[in-house]
Amino acid sequence: MSAMKDTSVFPDPIYKDTVLRPLFDGAKDHHADGFRAIDRAHLVMLAETGILTREQASAIAKALVAIDAEIDLDALVYTGEVEDFFFLIEKHLKARLGPDLAGRLHTSRSRNDIDHTLFKLGLKPRTEILLEKMRALLDAVLTTADREAETLIVAYTHGQPAQPTTFGHYLGAMAEVLIRDIEKVEAALEVIDLSPMGAAAITTSGFPIDRERVAGLLGFSRPLENSYGCIASVDYITGIYGAMALSFLHLGRPIQDFQVWSSFEVGQLYVPNALVQISSTMPQKRNPVPIEHLRHLASQTYGRAKAMLDVMHNTPFTDMNDSEGESQAMGYQAFDAAYRVLDLFTALIAQVSINPERVEINTKRSCITITELADSLVRLEGLSFRQAHEVSAAVAKAVVAADGSLVEDGYAPFAAAFEDATGRASTLSPERFAELVSARHFVSVRDRLGGPAPSALHASLGRYREKLDAFTAGAAQRAGTLKNAHSELNTQFNALLGAA
């Protein structure tokens, strides 16, 4: 029996609507500028290397400018007459120049290297904006940490009051993580900043192309060297979305702390009225709703970034559609959510403050300075830490049972516990005891590297500020390089327009 003759016409209507149309719309919405830059940079290189004559390149350049003026992207609707946005431009070139000259623009390139270059051109500015907003948050964290360097808070471990520290010290820890996350994103940007152009389908070209020149004209630092890797390795995608996922997972943790700290029961974090919503039925309520939005938006950012990693999972090490158009558009949603989180968190950090009355109440109720009593007994009374720990534990137990204050009510149980444990009276006076178990003393003696004492903390904050300054200088340098690349591309392309 003979095979049925295939009389179908490409594209199938369902394939057009479910695959080709969304891909076309994504390219039009996100990558039209990238297509234009790639066409122009590649054309300049073809002319400079002699692969095309100046006359041929000039004619193509003029046609590209005319096509840009002719196509209204906002009104452009996919009809199925061409496969994708690339072939739409080629169709217009052929209509103006004829198939022979129009087809010469595609010499020594492929949709493969074009696509990955487009995606990198889409990720570069988004990543720079992400870094800019991360630096703004870091600046707000450091500014607030400096302002609140001596503001006491209750630090928690395992959900329970643990020790006193300062809000500045807490924010310094947050700054360190944020610095490391900025470094992760910058490392991902270094991979994005490598140009795939010139890899062609997967093995480069037999023509004498200049990959370094195209990379420079497009604003990349240099070409990605191995041509197979230009097409097959998607670590530029996993790198940036992996860094984003970790960054927003990390940001979610202090956000959760802020939610607890601003609760009525804890109440040590005050959120100003500008960032508080009221209840429609309960007039006494102050709901710090922006913290909740921060939490779910950070989780959405994490989830969207992680989804990109999931899409890349178990894909072959070759050219494949999994990493391309629609996946890229999905990934851009992670950036959109990330920007909202960073802007809102930056505003929140700059405006929150600590409620000292609630900190004092919670400090008294929880005996969180008792560790320093044990340390002081080792230093001043010559006890072993284990013996000092036992004395201090007895004091804390007695004060808590009496619902008292360690500073005001702790000396009598201390004197009794000390004599019971050692067989002698302590040399500490009530005044000295009160000083040793005060929250301010607890913080002031912890002046080791990384500690909360003012001298140690300000030294740390100074080093963090130096890192921020270095990040900012690096961003300015990258922006300058990109500006110069755009200028050079415009100059050389305009020279082609004026060629005979």
Coordinates of C-alpha atoms in Angstrom, one line a residue:
M1 CA 0.0 0.0 0.0
S2 CA 1.5 3.3 -1.0
A3 CA 2.0 6.1 1.6
M4 CA -0.6 8.9 1.8
K5 CA 0.5 12.0 0.0
D6 CA 1.2 14.8 2.4
T7 CA -0.8 17.8 1.2
S8 CA -0.6 19.8 4.5
V9 CA 0.5 23.4 4.4
F10 CA 3.0 24.9 6.9
P11 CA 2.2 26.1 9.4
D12 CA -0.5 24.0 10.9
P13 CA -3.1 26.4 12.4
I14 CA -2.8 24.9 15.9
Y15 CA 1.0 24.9 15.7
K16 CA 0.9 28.5 14.6
D17 CA -1.3 29.6 17.5
T18 CA 0.3 27.5 20.2
V19 CA 3.9 27.8 19.3
L20 CA 4.8 30.2 16.5
R21 CA 2.6 33.1 17.4
P22 CA 3.8 33.3 21.1
L23 CA 7.4 33.0 20.0
F24 CA 7.0 35.7 17.4
D25 CA 5.3 38.0 19.9
G26 CA 8.0 37.3 22.5
A27 CA 10.7 38.2 20.0
K28 CA 8.8 41.4 19.0
D29 CA 8.2 42.5 22.6
H30 CA 11.5 41.6 24.1
H31 CA 14.2 41.3 21.4
A32 CA 13.5 43.7 18.5
D33 CA 16.3 46.1 19.6
G34 CA 18.7 43.1 20.0
F35 CA 17.9 41.9 16.5
R36 CA 18.6 45.4 15.1
A37 CA 22.0 45.6 17.0
I38 CA 23.0 42.1 15.9
D39 CA 22.2 42.8 12.2
R40 CA 24.1 46.0 12.3
A41 CA 27.2 44.7 14.1
H42 CA 27.4 41.6 11.9
L43 CA 27.1 43.7 8.8
V44 CA 29.9 46.1 9.9
M45 CA 32.1 43.1 10.6
L46 CA 31.3 41.5 7.2
A47 CA 32.3 44.8 5.5
E48 CA 35.5 45.3 7.6
T49 CA 36.7 41.7 6.9
G50 CA 36.0 42.0 3.1
I51 CA 33.4 39.2 3.2
L52 CA 31.0 41.7 1.7
T53 CA 32.1 44.7 -0.4
R54 CA 31.4 48.2 0.9
E55 CA 28.8 48.6 -1.8
Q56 CA 27.0 45.5 -0.8
A57 CA 27.1 46.4 2.9
S58 CA 26.0 49.9 2.2
A59 CA 22.9 48.7 0.3
I60 CA 22.0 46.3 3.1
A61 CA 22.5 49.0 5.7
K62 CA 20.2 51.4 3.9
A63 CA 17.6 48.6 3.6
L64 CA 17.8 47.9 7.3
V65 CA 17.1 51.5 8.2
A66 CA 14.2 51.6 5.8
I67 CA 12.7 48.4 7.3
D68 CA 13.0 49.9 10.8
A69 CA 11.0 52.9 9.7
E70 CA 8.5 50.7 7.9
I71 CA 7.6 48.2 10.6
D72 CA 5.3 49.3 13.3
L73 CA 6.1 46.9 16.1
D74 CA 3.0 47.9 18.1
A75 CA 0.7 47.1 15.2
L76 CA 2.6 44.0 14.0
V77 CA 0.5 40.8 14.1
Y78 CA 1.8 37.3 13.3
T79 CA 0.2 35.9 10.2
G80 CA 2.1 32.7 9.7
E81 CA 3.5 33.9 6.3
V82 CA 7.0 33.6 7.8
E83 CA 8.3 31.2 10.5
D84 CA 9.6 33.8 13.0
F85 CA 10.8 37.4 13.5
F86 CA 14.2 36.7 11.9
F87 CA 12.6 35.5 8.7
L88 CA 10.2 38.6 8.7
I89 CA 13.3 40.9 8.5
E90 CA 14.8 38.7 5.8
K91 CA 11.6 38.8 3.8
H92 CA 11.6 42.6 3.9
L93 CA 15.3 42.6 2.9
K94 CA 14.5 40.3 -0.1
A95 CA 11.7 42.6 -1.2
R96 CA 14.0 45.6 -1.2
L97 CA 17.3 44.0 -2.4
G98 CA 16.4 40.8 -4.1
P99 CA 17.2 37.3 -2.7
D100 CA 20.9 37.3 -3.6
L101 CA 22.0 40.5 -1.9
A102 CA 19.5 40.2 0.9
G103 CA 20.7 36.7 1.7
R104 CA 24.4 37.8 2.1
L105 CA 23.7 39.4 5.5
H106 CA 23.3 35.9 6.9
T107 CA 26.8 34.8 5.8
S108 CA 28.6 33.0 8.6
R109 CA 25.9 33.2 11.1
S110 CA 22.9 31.1 12.2
R111 CA 19.7 31.6 14.1
N112 CA 21.5 29.5 16.8
D113 CA 24.1 32.1 17.6
I114 CA 21.7 34.9 17.0
D115 CA 19.2 33.5 19.5
H116 CA 21.6 33.0 22.4
T117 CA 23.1 36.5 21.7
L118 CA 19.6 37.9 21.8
F119 CA 18.9 36.3 25.1
K120 CA 22.2 37.6 26.6
L121 CA 21.4 41.1 25.3
G122 CA 18.0 40.7 27.0
L123 CA 19.6 39.5 30.3
K124 CA 22.4 42.0 30.5
P125 CA 20.4 45.2 31.1
R126 CA 18.0 43.3 33.4
T127 CA 20.9 42.0 35.5
E128 CA 22.4 45.5 35.7
I129 CA 19.1 46.9 37.0
L130 CA 18.9 44.0 39.5
L131 CA 22.4 44.9 40.7
E132 CA 21.6 48.6 40.9
K133 CA 18.6 47.8 43.1
M134 CA 20.6 45.4 45.2
R135 CA 23.2 48.1 45.7
A136 CA 20.5 50.5 46.7
L137 CA 19.2 48.1 49.3
L138 CA 22.8 47.5 50.6
D139 CA 23.2 51.3 50.9
A140 CA 20.0 51.6 52.9
V141 CA 21.0 48.7 55.1
L142 CA 24.4 50.2 55.8
T143 CA 23.0 53.7 56.4
T144 CA 20.4 52.4 58.8
A145 CA 23.0 50.1 60.5
D146 CA 25.2 53.1 61.1
R147 CA 22.3 55.1 62.5
E148 CA 21.2 52.3 64.7
A149 CA 24.7 51.0 65.7
E150 CA 24.0 51.5 69.4
T151 CA 20.3 50.7 69.4
L152 CA 19.7 47.7 71.6
I153 CA 17.5 44.8 70.4
V154 CA 16.7 41.3 71.6
A155 CA 18.3 38.7 69.4
Y156 CA 16.5 35.4 69.0
T157 CA 17.7 31.8 68.5
H158 CA 15.2 29.0 67.9
G159 CA 12.4 31.5 68.2
Q160 CA 13.3 32.4 71.8
P161 CA 15.0 35.5 73.3
A162 CA 18.7 34.7 73.4
Q163 CA 21.1 37.7 73.9
P164 CA 21.1 41.4 73.5
T165 CA 22.7 43.0 70.5
T166 CA 22.1 46.1 68.4
F167 CA 19.9 46.7 65.4
G168 CA 23.1 47.9 63.6
H169 CA 24.8 44.5 64.4
Y170 CA 21.8 42.6 63.0
L171 CA 21.8 44.7 59.8
G172 CA 25.5 44.2 59.5
A173 CA 24.9 40.5 59.2
M174 CA 22.3 41.1 56.6
A175 CA 24.7 43.4 54.7
E176 CA 27.3 40.6 54.6
V177 CA 24.9 38.2 53.0
L178 CA 23.7 40.8 50.6
I179 CA 27.3 41.5 49.6
R180 CA 27.9 37.9 48.9
D181 CA 24.7 37.7 46.8
I182 CA 25.7 40.7 44.8
E183 CA 29.0 38.9 44.1
K184 CA 27.1 35.9 42.9
V185 CA 25.0 38.0 40.5
E186 CA 28.1 39.8 39.3
A187 CA 29.7 36.4 38.6
A188 CA 26.7 35.3 36.6
L189 CA 26.9 38.6 34.7
E190 CA 30.4 37.8 33.7
V191 CA 29.2 34.7 31.9
I192 CA 26.3 36.6 30.3
D193 CA 28.8 39.1 29.1
L194 CA 30.5 36.6 26.7
S195 CA 29.2 36.9 23.1
P196 CA 28.1 33.7 21.2
M197 CA 28.1 35.5 17.8
G198 CA 30.3 33.7 15.3
A199 CA 29.6 30.3 16.6
A200 CA 27.0 30.1 13.7
A201 CA 25.1 26.8 13.9
I202 CA 27.6 25.2 16.3
T203 CA 31.1 25.0 14.7
T204 CA 31.8 28.6 13.6
S205 CA 32.4 29.3 9.9
G206 CA 34.9 28.9 7.1
F207 CA 34.7 32.6 6.4
P208 CA 37.4 34.9 7.9
I209 CA 35.0 36.4 10.5
D210 CA 36.1 38.6 13.4
R211 CA 34.3 37.4 16.5
E212 CA 36.1 39.8 18.8
R213 CA 34.9 42.8 16.7
V214 CA 31.3 41.7 16.8
A215 CA 31.5 41.1 20.5
G216 CA 32.9 44.6 21.1
L217 CA 30.4 46.3 18.9
L218 CA 27.5 44.7 20.8
G219 CA 29.0 45.7 24.1
F220 CA 30.2 42.3 25.3
S221 CA 33.5 41.9 27.1
R222 CA 34.7 39.3 24.6
P223 CA 33.5 36.2 22.7
L224 CA 32.6 33.0 24.5
E225 CA 35.4 30.8 23.1
N226 CA 34.2 27.3 22.4
S227 CA 31.6 27.5 19.6
Y228 CA 29.8 24.3 20.7
G229 CA 29.5 25.8 24.2
C230 CA 28.1 29.0 22.7
I231 CA 25.1 27.0 21.5
A232 CA 24.9 24.1 23.9
S233 CA 25.9 25.5 27.3
V234 CA 23.1 27.3 29.1
D235 CA 25.1 28.1 32.2
Y236 CA 24.5 31.8 31.6
I237 CA 20.8 31.0 32.3
T238 CA 21.3 28.7 35.2
G239 CA 24.0 31.1 36.6
I240 CA 21.8 34.2 36.8
Y241 CA 18.6 32.5 37.9
G242 CA 20.5 30.4 40.4
A243 CA 22.0 33.5 41.9
M244 CA 18.6 35.2 41.9
A245 CA 17.0 32.2 43.6
L246 CA 19.6 32.2 46.4
S247 CA 19.5 36.0 46.8
F248 CA 15.7 36.1 47.3
L249 CA 15.7 33.0 49.5
H250 CA 18.2 34.9 51.7
L251 CA 16.2 38.1 51.7
G252 CA 13.1 36.2 52.8
R253 CA 14.8 35.4 56.1
P254 CA 15.1 38.9 57.6
I255 CA 11.7 39.7 56.1
Q256 CA 10.3 36.9 58.2
D257 CA 12.2 38.3 61.3
F258 CA 10.6 41.7 60.6
Q259 CA 7.2 40.1 60.5
V260 CA 7.8 38.6 64.0
W261 CA 9.5 41.6 65.5
S262 CA 6.6 43.9 64.4
S263 CA 4.0 41.6 66.0
F264 CA 2.1 42.9 69.1
E265 CA 3.6 40.2 71.3
V266 CA 7.2 41.2 70.4
G267 CA 6.8 44.7 69.3
Q268 CA 10.5 45.7 69.0
L269 CA 10.3 46.8 65.4
Y270 CA 8.2 49.9 64.7
V271 CA 6.9 50.4 61.2
P272 CA 5.8 54.0 60.4
N273 CA 2.2 54.9 59.5
A274 CA 3.2 55.4 55.9
L275 CA 3.8 51.7 55.6
V276 CA 0.9 50.5 57.7
Q277 CA -2.7 49.6 56.7
I278 CA -5.7 49.7 59.1
S279 CA -8.4 47.1 59.5
S280 CA -11.8 47.8 58.0
T281 CA -13.5 46.6 61.2
M282 CA -11.0 46.7 64.0
P283 CA -9.8 50.3 64.6
Q284 CA -7.1 49.3 67.0
K285 CA -5.0 47.4 64.5
R286 CA -1.9 48.5 62.7
N287 CA -1.1 46.0 60.0
P288 CA 2.5 46.2 58.6
V289 CA 1.2 44.8 55.4
P290 CA 4.2 45.7 53.2
I291 CA 6.2 43.1 55.1
E292 CA 3.7 40.4 54.0
H293 CA 4.0 41.7 50.4
L294 CA 7.8 41.5 50.7
R295 CA 7.6 37.9 51.9
H296 CA 5.3 36.6 49.2
L297 CA 7.0 38.7 46.4
A298 CA 10.4 37.4 47.5
S299 CA 9.0 33.9 47.4
Q300 CA 7.5 34.5 44.0
T301 CA 10.9 35.7 42.7
Y302 CA 12.5 32.6 44.2
G303 CA 9.9 30.4 42.7
R304 CA 10.1 31.9 39.2
A305 CA 13.9 31.9 39.2
K306 CA 13.9 28.3 40.4
A307 CA 11.4 27.4 37.7
M308 CA 14.1 28.4 35.1
L309 CA 16.5 26.0 36.7
D310 CA 13.8 23.3 36.6
V311 CA 13.2 23.9 32.8
M312 CA 16.9 23.5 32.2
H313 CA 17.1 20.2 34.2
N314 CA 17.8 17.0 32.3
T315 CA 18.1 18.8 28.9
P316 CA 20.7 17.6 26.3
F317 CA 24.0 19.4 25.9
T318 CA 23.2 20.7 22.5
D319 CA 20.9 23.2 20.8
M320 CA 17.4 22.9 22.1
N321 CA 14.2 25.0 22.4
D322 CA 13.9 24.5 26.2
S323 CA 16.3 27.4 26.8
E324 CA 14.9 29.7 24.2
G325 CA 12.1 32.2 23.5
E326 CA 9.2 31.3 25.8
S327 CA 11.5 30.2 28.6
Q328 CA 13.3 33.5 28.4
A329 CA 10.0 35.4 28.6
M330 CA 9.1 33.4 31.7
G331 CA 12.4 34.2 33.3
Y332 CA 11.9 37.9 32.8
Q333 CA 9.0 37.7 35.2
A334 CA 11.4 36.8 37.9
F335 CA 13.2 40.1 37.3
D336 CA 10.0 42.1 37.4
A337 CA 9.1 40.6 40.8
A338 CA 12.7 41.0 42.1
Y339 CA 12.7 44.8 41.3
R340 CA 9.5 45.3 43.4
V341 CA 11.0 43.4 46.3
L342 CA 14.2 45.4 46.3
D343 CA 12.5 48.8 45.9
L344 CA 10.0 48.1 48.7
F345 CA 12.6 46.6 51.1
T346 CA 14.9 49.5 50.5
A347 CA 12.1 51.9 51.4
L348 CA 11.2 49.8 54.5
I349 CA 14.7 49.5 55.8
A350 CA 15.2 53.3 55.6
Q351 CA 12.1 54.0 57.7
V352 CA 11.7 51.4 60.4
S353 CA 12.9 51.9 63.9
I354 CA 13.3 50.1 67.2
N355 CA 10.9 50.5 70.1
P356 CA 13.2 50.8 73.1
E357 CA 10.5 50.4 75.7
R358 CA 9.5 47.0 74.3
V359 CA 13.2 46.0 74.0
E360 CA 13.7 46.9 77.7
I361 CA 10.6 45.0 78.8
N362 CA 11.5 41.8 76.8
T363 CA 15.1 42.0 78.0
K364 CA 14.0 42.1 81.6
R365 CA 11.5 39.3 81.2
S366 CA 13.9 37.0 79.5
C367 CA 17.2 37.3 81.4
I368 CA 19.1 37.5 78.1
T369 CA 22.2 39.1 79.7
I370 CA 22.9 36.1 81.9
T371 CA 25.7 34.8 79.6
E372 CA 27.7 37.9 80.6
L373 CA 27.2 37.1 84.3
A374 CA 28.8 33.7 83.7
D375 CA 31.6 35.2 81.7
S376 CA 32.2 37.8 84.4
L377 CA 32.4 35.2 87.1
V378 CA 35.1 33.5 85.2
R379 CA 37.1 36.7 84.7
L380 CA 36.5 38.3 88.1
E381 CA 35.9 35.4 90.5
G382 CA 38.2 32.8 89.0
L383 CA 35.4 30.2 88.5
S384 CA 35.4 27.7 85.7
F385 CA 32.9 28.5 83.0
R386 CA 30.9 25.3 83.9
Q387 CA 30.7 26.4 87.5
A388 CA 29.8 30.0 86.5
H389 CA 27.2 28.6 84.2
E390 CA 25.5 26.7 87.0
V391 CA 25.4 29.7 89.3
S392 CA 24.0 31.9 86.5
A393 CA 21.4 29.3 85.6
A394 CA 20.2 29.3 89.2
V395 CA 19.9 33.1 89.2
A396 CA 18.0 33.2 85.9
K397 CA 15.6 30.5 87.2
A398 CA 14.9 32.4 90.4
V399 CA 14.3 35.7 88.6
V400 CA 12.0 34.3 86.0
A401 CA 10.0 32.4 88.6
A402 CA 9.5 35.7 90.5
D403 CA 8.6 37.5 87.2
G404 CA 11.3 39.9 88.1
S405 CA 14.2 41.8 86.5
L406 CA 17.8 40.5 86.5
V407 CA 19.2 44.0 87.0
E408 CA 16.8 44.9 89.9
D409 CA 15.9 41.6 91.4
G410 CA 18.9 39.3 90.6
Y411 CA 21.5 40.2 93.2
A412 CA 19.9 38.3 96.2
P413 CA 19.5 35.0 94.4
F414 CA 22.9 35.5 92.8
A415 CA 24.6 35.9 96.2
A416 CA 22.9 32.8 97.6
A417 CA 23.7 30.7 94.5
F418 CA 27.3 31.8 94.5
E419 CA 27.9 31.0 98.1
D420 CA 26.1 27.7 97.8
A421 CA 28.3 26.7 94.8
T422 CA 31.7 28.0 96.1
G423 CA 31.4 28.1 99.9
R424 CA 32.3 31.8 100.0
A425 CA 30.7 35.2 99.4
S426 CA 31.1 36.9 96.1
T427 CA 33.2 40.0 95.8
L428 CA 30.7 41.7 93.6
S429 CA 28.7 44.5 95.0
P430 CA 25.0 45.0 94.1
E431 CA 26.0 48.0 92.0
R432 CA 28.7 46.0 90.1
F433 CA 26.3 43.1 89.7
A434 CA 23.7 45.4 88.1
E435 CA 26.3 46.8 85.7
L436 CA 27.5 43.4 84.6
V437 CA 24.0 42.1 83.8
S438 CA 22.9 45.3 81.9
A439 CA 22.2 45.0 78.2
R440 CA 24.5 48.0 77.5
H441 CA 27.4 46.4 79.3
F442 CA 26.8 43.1 77.5
V443 CA 27.2 44.8 74.1
S444 CA 30.0 47.1 75.0
V445 CA 32.4 44.3 76.1
R446 CA 31.9 42.3 72.9
D447 CA 34.4 44.4 70.9
R448 CA 36.0 41.5 69.1
L449 CA 36.1 41.3 65.2
G450 CA 32.5 41.1 64.1
G451 CA 31.0 41.9 67.5
P452 CA 28.3 44.4 68.3
A453 CA 30.4 46.8 70.4
P454 CA 30.5 50.3 68.7
S455 CA 34.2 50.1 67.8
A456 CA 34.0 46.7 66.2
L457 CA 30.7 47.3 64.5
H458 CA 31.7 50.6 62.9
A459 CA 34.9 49.0 61.6
S460 CA 32.9 46.3 60.0
L461 CA 30.4 48.7 58.5
G462 CA 33.3 50.7 57.0
R463 CA 34.6 47.6 55.3
Y464 CA 31.1 46.8 53.9
R465 CA 30.8 50.4 52.6
E466 CA 34.1 49.9 50.8
K467 CA 32.6 46.8 49.1
L468 CA 29.6 48.8 48.0
D469 CA 31.8 51.5 46.6
A470 CA 33.7 48.9 44.6
F471 CA 30.5 47.5 43.3
T472 CA 29.3 50.9 42.2
A473 CA 32.7 51.7 40.5
G474 CA 32.5 48.4 38.6
A475 CA 29.0 49.2 37.4
A476 CA 30.1 52.6 36.2
Q477 CA 32.9 51.1 34.3
R478 CA 30.6 48.5 32.6
A479 CA 28.2 51.3 31.7
G480 CA 31.0 53.3 30.2
T481 CA 32.1 50.3 28.1
L482 CA 28.6 49.7 26.9
K483 CA 28.1 53.4 26.0
N484 CA 31.4 53.4 24.0
A485 CA 30.3 50.2 22.2
H486 CA 27.0 51.7 21.2
S487 CA 28.8 54.8 19.9
E488 CA 31.3 52.8 17.9
L489 CA 28.5 50.6 16.4
N490 CA 26.5 53.7 15.4
T491 CA 29.6 55.4 13.9
Q492 CA 30.6 52.4 11.8
F493 CA 27.0 51.6 10.7
N494 CA 26.5 55.2 9.7
A495 CA 29.7 55.1 7.7
L496 CA 28.2 52.2 5.8
L497 CA 25.1 54.2 5.1
G498 CA 27.3 56.9 3.6
A499 CA 29.4 54.5 1.5
A500 CA 29.2 54.7 -2.3

